[in-house]
Coordinates of C-alpha atoms and ligand atoms in Angstrom, one line a residue:
D1 CA 8.9 4.1 -36.0
Y2 CA 6.3 6.3 -35.3
G3 CA 4.9 7.6 -31.8
L4 CA 1.8 6.4 -30.2
T5 CA -0.6 8.8 -31.6
E6 CA 0.1 7.8 -35.2
A7 CA 1.1 4.0 -34.7
D8 CA -2.1 3.0 -32.1
P9 CA -4.7 5.8 -31.6
E10 CA -6.3 3.7 -29.9
V11 CA -4.7 2.6 -26.9
R12 CA -3.2 6.8 -26.8
R13 CA -7.0 7.7 -26.5
I14 CA -7.5 5.3 -23.8
I15 CA -4.2 6.9 -21.9
D16 CA -5.7 10.6 -22.7
M17 CA -8.8 9.4 -20.9
E18 CA -7.2 7.9 -18.0
K19 CA -4.8 10.9 -17.6
K20 CA -8.1 13.5 -17.7
R21 CA -9.4 10.9 -14.9
Q22 CA -6.3 11.5 -12.8
F23 CA -6.5 15.1 -13.0
K24 CA -10.0 15.7 -12.7
S25 CA -11.0 13.9 -9.7
L26 CA -9.9 14.0 -6.5
E27 CA -7.6 11.0 -5.7
L28 CA -8.0 10.0 -2.2
I29 CA -6.9 6.3 -2.4
A30 CA -4.2 5.9 0.4
S31 CA -1.9 3.7 -2.3
E32 CA -1.9 6.1 -5.1
N33 CA 0.2 8.8 -5.8
Y34 CA 1.1 10.5 -8.9
T35 CA 5.1 9.9 -9.9
S36 CA 7.1 12.9 -11.3
R37 CA 7.7 13.3 -15.4
A38 CA 11.2 12.0 -14.6
V39 CA 10.2 9.1 -13.1
M40 CA 7.7 8.5 -16.2
E41 CA 10.5 9.6 -18.4
A42 CA 13.2 6.9 -17.3
V43 CA 10.7 3.5 -17.0
G44 CA 9.1 5.1 -20.4
S45 CA 12.8 4.6 -21.8
C46 CA 15.0 2.2 -23.8
L47 CA 15.5 0.4 -20.0
T48 CA 13.0 -1.6 -20.9
N49 CA 14.8 -3.8 -23.6
K50 CA 17.8 -5.2 -22.0
Y51 CA 17.7 -8.5 -20.2
S52 CA 19.9 -8.5 -17.0
E53 CA 19.2 -11.6 -14.9
G54 CA 21.6 -12.1 -11.9
L55 CA 22.6 -9.0 -10.1
P56 CA 25.3 -6.3 -10.9
G57 CA 28.3 -7.8 -11.7
K58 CA 27.2 -11.2 -12.0
R59 CA 24.9 -11.7 -14.8
Y60 CA 23.6 -14.2 -17.4
Y61 CA 23.9 -11.8 -20.4
G62 CA 26.1 -9.6 -22.1
G63 CA 25.8 -6.2 -22.6
N64 CA 24.8 -4.9 -19.3
E65 CA 27.6 -2.0 -18.6
Y66 CA 25.1 1.0 -18.1
I67 CA 22.5 -1.6 -16.7
D68 CA 25.1 -2.8 -14.1
E69 CA 26.0 0.9 -13.2
L70 CA 21.9 2.1 -12.7
E71 CA 21.3 -1.0 -10.5
I72 CA 24.3 -0.1 -8.3
L73 CA 22.9 3.6 -8.4
C74 CA 19.6 2.4 -7.3
Q75 CA 21.0 0.4 -4.6
Q76 CA 23.0 3.2 -3.1
R77 CA 20.3 5.7 -3.2
A78 CA 17.5 2.9 -1.6
L79 CA 19.9 2.8 1.5
A80 CA 20.7 6.2 1.7
A81 CA 17.1 7.2 1.3
F82 CA 16.2 4.8 4.4
H83 CA 19.3 6.0 6.5
L84 CA 21.2 2.8 6.3
D85 CA 24.5 4.0 4.9
G86 CA 27.1 3.0 7.0
K87 CA 25.1 0.3 8.2
Q88 CA 24.5 -3.6 7.7
W89 CA 22.0 -3.6 5.6
G90 CA 21.2 -4.3 2.1
V91 CA 18.3 -4.1 -0.7
N92 CA 17.6 -5.8 -3.3
V93 CA 15.7 -3.9 -5.9
Q94 CA 14.1 -6.6 -8.6
P95 CA 11.0 -6.9 -6.9
L96 CA 8.4 -6.3 -9.6
S97 CA 6.0 -5.5 -6.9
G98 CA 5.1 -5.7 -3.3
S99 CA 3.0 -9.0 -3.1
P100 CA 5.8 -10.5 -5.5
A101 CA 8.6 -8.9 -2.8
N102 CA 7.0 -10.5 0.2
F103 CA 6.4 -14.0 -1.6
E104 CA 9.8 -14.0 -2.1
V105 CA 10.9 -13.4 1.2
Y106 CA 8.5 -16.1 2.8
T107 CA 10.4 -18.4 0.0
A108 CA 13.9 -17.1 1.3
V109 CA 13.2 -18.0 4.9
L110 CA 10.7 -20.4 5.5
K111 CA 10.2 -23.9 4.1
P112 CA 6.6 -24.8 3.0
H113 CA 4.3 -24.8 5.7
D114 CA 6.1 -23.0 8.4
R115 CA 3.8 -20.4 10.4
I116 CA 3.6 -17.4 9.9
M117 CA 1.3 -14.1 11.8
G118 CA 0.4 -11.1 9.7
L119 CA -2.5 -8.4 10.6
D120 CA -5.7 -9.7 9.4
L121 CA -7.0 -8.3 5.9
P122 CA -10.5 -7.5 6.9
H123 CA -8.1 -5.7 10.6
G124 CA -6.4 -3.7 7.5
G125 CA -3.9 -6.6 7.0
H126 CA -2.7 -6.9 3.3
L127 CA -3.7 -10.4 1.4
S128 CA -0.2 -11.0 0.7
H129 CA 0.2 -11.3 4.7
G130 CA -1.4 -14.3 4.5
F131 CA -5.4 -13.8 4.4
M132 CA -7.7 -17.2 4.8
T133 CA -11.4 -17.5 5.2
A134 CA -12.9 -20.1 7.6
K135 CA -13.9 -21.7 3.6
R136 CA -10.8 -21.1 1.6
R137 CA -6.9 -20.5 1.8
V138 CA -7.5 -16.7 -0.4
S139 CA -3.8 -15.8 -0.9
G140 CA -0.6 -17.8 -2.0
T141 CA 0.8 -16.8 1.1
S142 CA -1.9 -19.0 3.1
I143 CA -1.9 -22.1 0.6
Y144 CA 2.2 -22.6 1.1
F145 CA 2.2 -21.2 4.8
E146 CA 0.2 -21.9 7.4
S147 CA -1.2 -18.4 9.0
M148 CA -2.8 -17.5 12.1
P149 CA -3.6 -13.6 11.5
Y150 CA -3.4 -11.5 14.3
R151 CA -6.2 -8.8 15.2
L152 CA -6.8 -4.9 16.3
D153 CA -8.3 -4.6 19.6
E154 CA -11.8 -3.8 18.5
S155 CA -12.9 -1.3 21.7
T156 CA -9.8 1.2 20.7
G157 CA -8.6 0.0 17.0
L158 CA -5.2 -0.2 17.4
V159 CA -3.4 -3.3 17.3
D160 CA -4.0 -6.1 20.1
Y161 CA -0.2 -7.0 21.1
D162 CA -1.2 -8.8 23.9
M163 CA -3.2 -11.2 22.3
L164 CA -0.6 -11.2 19.3
E165 CA 2.1 -12.5 22.2
K166 CA -0.5 -15.0 23.8
T167 CA -1.4 -16.4 20.1
A168 CA 2.5 -16.6 19.0
V169 CA 3.6 -18.4 22.2
L170 CA 1.1 -20.8 21.3
F171 CA 1.4 -21.0 17.6
R172 CA 5.1 -20.6 17.7
P173 CA 5.7 -18.8 14.0
K174 CA 8.5 -18.9 12.2
L175 CA 7.7 -15.0 10.7
I176 CA 5.5 -12.3 12.4
I177 CA 4.8 -9.7 9.8
A178 CA 4.2 -5.9 10.7
G179 CA 2.9 -3.5 8.3
A180 CA -0.5 -2.9 6.9
S181 CA -2.9 -1.7 3.9
A182 CA -5.4 0.4 6.2
Y183 CA -4.3 0.8 9.3
P184 CA -4.0 4.7 10.4
R185 CA -1.5 4.4 13.4
D186 CA 2.0 3.6 13.5
F187 CA 3.5 -0.2 14.7
D188 CA 4.8 -0.5 18.1
Y189 CA 8.3 -2.4 16.6
A190 CA 9.9 -2.5 19.9
R191 CA 7.2 -5.0 21.1
M192 CA 6.8 -6.8 18.4
R193 CA 10.6 -7.8 18.4
K194 CA 10.3 -8.7 21.8
I195 CA 7.2 -11.1 20.9
A196 CA 9.4 -12.3 17.9
D197 CA 12.6 -13.0 19.7
A198 CA 11.0 -14.9 22.7
V199 CA 9.5 -17.6 19.7
G200 CA 12.3 -17.7 18.0
A201 CA 10.8 -15.9 14.6
F202 CA 11.6 -13.3 12.1
L203 CA 10.0 -10.2 12.3
M204 CA 9.6 -8.2 9.0
M205 CA 7.9 -5.1 8.1
D206 CA 5.7 -4.4 5.0
M207 CA 6.1 -0.4 4.8
A208 CA 4.4 -0.5 1.6
H209 CA 1.8 2.1 2.4
I210 CA 4.6 4.4 4.3
S211 CA 7.6 3.8 3.0
G212 CA 7.5 7.9 1.5
L213 CA 7.0 9.0 5.6
V214 CA 9.5 6.5 6.5
A215 CA 12.2 8.1 4.1
A216 CA 11.4 11.3 5.8
S217 CA 11.4 10.0 9.4
V218 CA 7.6 11.3 10.1
V219 CA 6.8 8.2 11.5
A220 CA 8.7 5.5 13.4
D221 CA 11.5 3.8 11.8
P222 CA 11.1 0.0 11.3
F223 CA 14.5 -0.9 10.3
E224 CA 15.9 -0.3 14.2
Y225 CA 13.8 -3.8 14.9
C226 CA 13.2 -5.3 11.9
D227 CA 15.5 -8.4 10.2
I228 CA 13.8 -8.0 6.9
V229 CA 11.2 -4.5 5.7
T230 CA 9.9 -4.8 2.2
T231 CA 8.3 -1.8 -0.1
T232 CA 6.3 -1.1 -2.8
T233 CA 7.6 1.9 -4.4
H234 CA 4.6 3.2 -6.1
K235 CA 2.8 4.7 -3.4
S236 CA 3.6 7.4 -0.4
L237 CA 7.5 6.9 -2.0
R238 CA 6.2 8.6 -5.2
G239 CA 8.2 5.8 -7.5
P240 CA 7.4 3.7 -10.3
R241 CA 5.4 0.6 -9.4
G242 CA 7.7 -1.7 -8.3
G243 CA 9.0 -3.3 -4.9
M244 CA 12.2 -3.8 -3.0
I245 CA 13.6 -5.7 -0.1
F246 CA 15.9 -4.9 2.6
F247 CA 17.8 -6.8 4.6
K248 CA 20.2 -7.3 7.8
K249 CA 23.5 -8.5 6.6
D250 CA 24.7 -10.1 9.7
P251 CA 22.8 -13.7 9.8
V252 CA 19.5 -13.8 11.7
L253 CA 18.7 -17.3 13.2
G254 CA 21.5 -18.7 11.5
V255 CA 20.6 -17.9 8.0
D256 CA 22.3 -15.2 5.6
L257 CA 19.5 -13.3 4.7
E258 CA 21.6 -11.9 1.8
S259 CA 22.2 -14.7 -0.3
A260 CA 18.7 -16.2 1.1
I261 CA 16.8 -13.1 -0.2
N262 CA 18.6 -12.5 -3.7
N263 CA 18.7 -16.0 -4.6
A264 CA 14.4 -16.1 -3.7
V265 CA 14.1 -13.5 -5.8
F266 CA 16.0 -14.5 -8.8
P267 CA 16.3 -17.7 -9.9
G268 CA 13.4 -18.2 -7.1
L269 CA 10.6 -16.5 -8.5
Q270 CA 11.6 -13.6 -11.4
G271 CA 13.7 -13.8 -14.5
G272 CA 14.5 -10.5 -16.3
P273 CA 14.2 -7.6 -13.4
H274 CA 12.2 -4.4 -15.1
N275 CA 15.1 -2.5 -15.8
H276 CA 13.0 0.7 -16.9
T277 CA 11.5 0.5 -13.1
I278 CA 14.6 0.3 -11.5
G279 CA 15.6 3.3 -13.6
G280 CA 12.2 5.3 -12.2
L281 CA 13.2 3.6 -8.7
A282 CA 16.9 4.9 -9.4
V283 CA 15.2 9.2 -9.9
S284 CA 12.4 8.5 -7.4
L285 CA 15.1 7.6 -4.8
K286 CA 17.4 10.5 -5.3
H287 CA 14.2 12.9 -5.0
A288 CA 13.5 11.1 -1.5
Q289 CA 16.6 12.3 0.0
S290 CA 15.1 15.8 -1.0
P291 CA 14.5 18.5 1.7
E292 CA 11.3 18.8 -0.4
F293 CA 10.6 15.3 -0.3
K294 CA 10.7 15.3 3.6
A295 CA 8.1 18.8 3.3
Y296 CA 6.1 17.2 1.1
Q297 CA 5.7 13.7 3.8
N298 CA 4.8 16.3 6.5
K299 CA 2.0 17.9 4.9
V300 CA 1.2 14.1 4.3
V301 CA 0.7 13.7 7.7
S302 CA -0.6 17.3 8.6
N303 CA -3.1 17.3 5.9
C304 CA -4.2 14.0 6.7
G305 CA -4.6 15.1 10.3
A306 CA -6.7 18.0 9.4
L307 CA -9.2 15.7 7.2
A308 CA -9.4 13.4 10.8
S309 CA -10.1 16.3 12.7
R310 CA -12.7 17.7 10.5
L311 CA -14.7 14.2 10.1
N312 CA -14.6 14.0 14.0
E313 CA -16.1 17.4 14.0
L314 CA -18.8 16.1 11.5
G315 CA -19.4 13.3 13.8
Y316 CA -17.7 10.4 11.9
K317 CA -16.6 7.5 13.9
L318 CA -12.8 7.0 13.2
V319 CA -11.1 3.6 13.4
S320 CA -8.4 4.4 16.6
G321 CA -10.1 8.0 16.4
G322 CA -7.4 9.3 14.4
S323 CA -4.8 9.1 12.5
D324 CA -1.0 9.5 12.5
N325 CA -0.2 8.9 8.9
H326 CA -1.4 9.4 5.4
L327 CA -4.5 7.6 6.2
V328 CA -7.8 7.8 7.7
L329 CA -10.7 4.9 8.3
V330 CA -14.1 5.6 8.9
D331 CA -16.3 3.6 10.1
L332 CA -19.8 4.8 8.2
R333 CA -22.1 1.6 10.3
P334 CA -22.9 4.6 13.2
M335 CA -24.6 6.6 10.5
G336 CA -26.7 3.4 9.3
I337 CA -24.9 3.6 5.7
D338 CA -21.9 1.5 4.7
G339 CA -19.1 1.4 2.5
A340 CA -20.2 0.4 -1.1
R341 CA -22.5 2.6 -1.5
V342 CA -20.4 5.4 -0.1
E343 CA -17.8 4.9 -2.5
K344 CA -19.6 4.0 -5.7
I345 CA -21.9 7.6 -4.9
L346 CA -18.5 9.3 -4.4
D347 CA -17.4 7.9 -7.6
L348 CA -20.3 9.7 -9.6
A349 CA -19.2 12.8 -8.2
S350 CA -15.4 12.1 -9.2
I351 CA -14.2 11.8 -5.6
T352 CA -11.8 8.2 -5.9
L353 CA -11.4 6.3 -2.2
N354 CA -11.9 3.0 -1.6
K355 CA -14.7 1.0 1.0
N356 CA -12.7 -0.8 3.4
S357 CA -13.6 -3.7 5.8
V358 CA -13.4 -2.4 9.7
P359 CA -12.9 -4.1 12.7
G360 CA -16.3 -6.1 13.5
D361 CA -17.7 -5.9 9.6
K362 CA -19.7 -8.9 8.2
S363 CA -19.4 -8.6 4.7
A364 CA -16.2 -8.2 2.7
L365 CA -18.5 -7.4 -0.4
V366 CA -20.5 -4.5 1.2
P367 CA -17.9 -3.6 4.4
G368 CA -18.8 -0.5 6.8
G369 CA -16.0 1.8 6.3
I370 CA -14.4 3.9 3.7
R371 CA -10.5 4.5 3.8
I372 CA -9.0 8.0 2.8
G373 CA -5.4 9.2 2.6
S374 CA -3.5 11.8 1.9
P375 CA -0.7 11.3 -0.5
A376 CA -2.0 11.8 -3.6
M377 CA -3.6 15.6 -3.7
T378 CA -0.9 16.6 -1.1
T379 CA 1.5 15.8 -4.7
R380 CA -1.2 18.4 -6.4
G381 CA -0.6 21.2 -3.9
F382 CA -3.8 20.6 -1.6
T383 CA -3.4 22.4 1.9
E384 CA -5.1 21.4 5.3
K385 CA -7.9 24.0 3.8
E386 CA -8.7 22.1 1.1
F387 CA -8.5 19.3 3.3
V388 CA -11.4 20.3 5.4
A389 CA -13.2 21.1 2.4
T390 CA -13.0 17.5 0.8
A391 CA -14.4 16.1 4.6
D392 CA -17.4 18.2 3.6
F393 CA -17.6 17.0 0.2
I394 CA -17.5 13.6 1.7
H395 CA -19.9 14.2 4.4
E396 CA -22.9 15.5 1.4
G397 CA -22.0 12.4 -0.4
V398 CA -22.5 10.5 2.8
Q399 CA -25.8 12.7 3.2
I400 CA -26.6 11.8 -0.3
T401 CA -26.2 8.3 -0.1
H402 CA -28.9 8.2 2.8
E403 CA -31.2 10.1 0.6
A404 CA -30.5 7.3 -1.9
K405 CA -31.2 4.7 0.3
R406 CA -34.2 6.1 1.4
L407 CA -35.7 6.4 -1.9
V408 CA -34.9 3.0 -2.9
S409 CA -36.7 1.5 0.1
G410 CA -39.7 0.7 -0.8
S411 CA -39.4 0.8 -4.6
K412 CA -39.3 -2.9 -6.4
L413 CA -35.5 -2.3 -6.9
Q414 CA -34.2 -5.4 -4.8
D415 CA -30.5 -4.6 -5.7
F416 CA -29.6 -0.9 -4.2
L417 CA -25.8 -1.5 -6.1
K418 CA -27.3 -1.9 -9.2
F419 CA -29.4 0.9 -8.6
V420 CA -27.2 3.2 -7.9
A421 CA -24.7 2.1 -11.1
A422 CA -27.6 2.4 -13.4
P423 CA -26.9 5.5 -15.7
D424 CA -30.8 7.0 -15.4
F425 CA -29.6 6.6 -11.6
P426 CA -31.9 9.7 -10.2
L427 CA -29.6 12.1 -8.1
L428 CA -27.1 11.8 -11.0
D429 CA -27.8 15.5 -12.1
K430 CA -27.7 16.5 -8.7
L431 CA -24.0 15.1 -8.0
S432 CA -22.7 16.4 -11.4
D433 CA -23.5 19.8 -10.8
Ligands
LIG501 N1 1.4 -4.7 1.0 C1 0.8 -3.4 1.3 C2 0.8 -3.3 3.0 C3 -0.2 -3.6 0.4 O1 -0.8 -2.2 0.9 C4 0.1 -3.6 -1.0 C5 -1.0 -2.7 -2.0 O2 -1.9 -2.3 -1.9 C6 1.2 -4.9 -0.9 C7 1.8 -5.0 -0.7 C8 1.0 -5.3 -2.9 O3 1.6 -4.3 -3.8 P1 1.2 -4.9 -5.2 O4 -0.3 -4.2 -5.5 O5 2.0 -3.8 -6.1 O6 1.6 -6.4 -5.1

């Protein structure tokens, strides 16, 4: 029984290189974080060997006494971490990740082709909230359900709740989804609750991006108004890759959410739970209740604020003007440059962030913005000072991108992106100094 280094040097090498990459670069992808060694120990443990289809006490396999104990502990910690102790809420900790968790909710409370409304992907929503284009139903959600996205008010960069309300009254969705992948502000849950009640819809919040912030009470609490709350566990929450579904225990619109959701997870869409992930999740949910975690989440928000202010000072246009959470969305179009080129240039300088569409964008492949998040570098100990410096580095990257674009224009190279990606890219030396 060899360890990885002896058993498989090839995979060992790749992991070592990835680790180096992760720690050498400025990781600014808003959905990423560094989980703890304790979480990784649990994820890399013998828990991965065990089958445990079903729920604690109701398994389809023997030998689950310790797995039952673990899953119950994880559920208890999940409810405690989100301040749901003693409240009529339950949780399923088995979803394999965020997208499966969302689809499990849809199959639990909807029939095929029932109507849903989520934030449009080009306006910050997630694929799994029903994204489709004029030509194609892209996600499983839009294939199996009828989706009518709501959008931002392009003049403010905020969710257009008036339009959501008008559309909901006409479209009569059965489910309204709050939550986003690229929205720098809080959702108005009270307003969305009113709209859902007016049309007889369930209200779900996908808090994947901000679940750490919710646990630390540094943003609004979706549990106050929603019927169902889903989340990934690996973003601001800083756990292993996975998902959770929280549900009200009292029936909603005549549906027993607890049994509908538990059955949708298993046997509806999943088989055996990933017990190693549930082990890692339990560890991270213990941490999520600590004062240190609350202090960390406060810093995530203040660091992001410092980044936003500096970008504003440097003349950048931020969608919605700033940020209340862990991310900023920069609209680069007024600067005469796009997010794809800037992402590429910054990548060469080991600054990792992602291109992102911004309201009014024409192309998803060459979108006009970039998304910048603070959770990962805050875990690495960055303070506001370093985030101000990060804004300056990004600014430098944008200027270099302009310069590269200027050099290329008039050259024979038609495809600028290919040119930038080439190993002999002329500015590479300058960037790697
Ligand atoms: N929901 C939101 C809001 C997300 O941002 C994401 C991923 O970025 C997901 C769901 C999907 O999670 P996963 O990638 O774990 O399927």
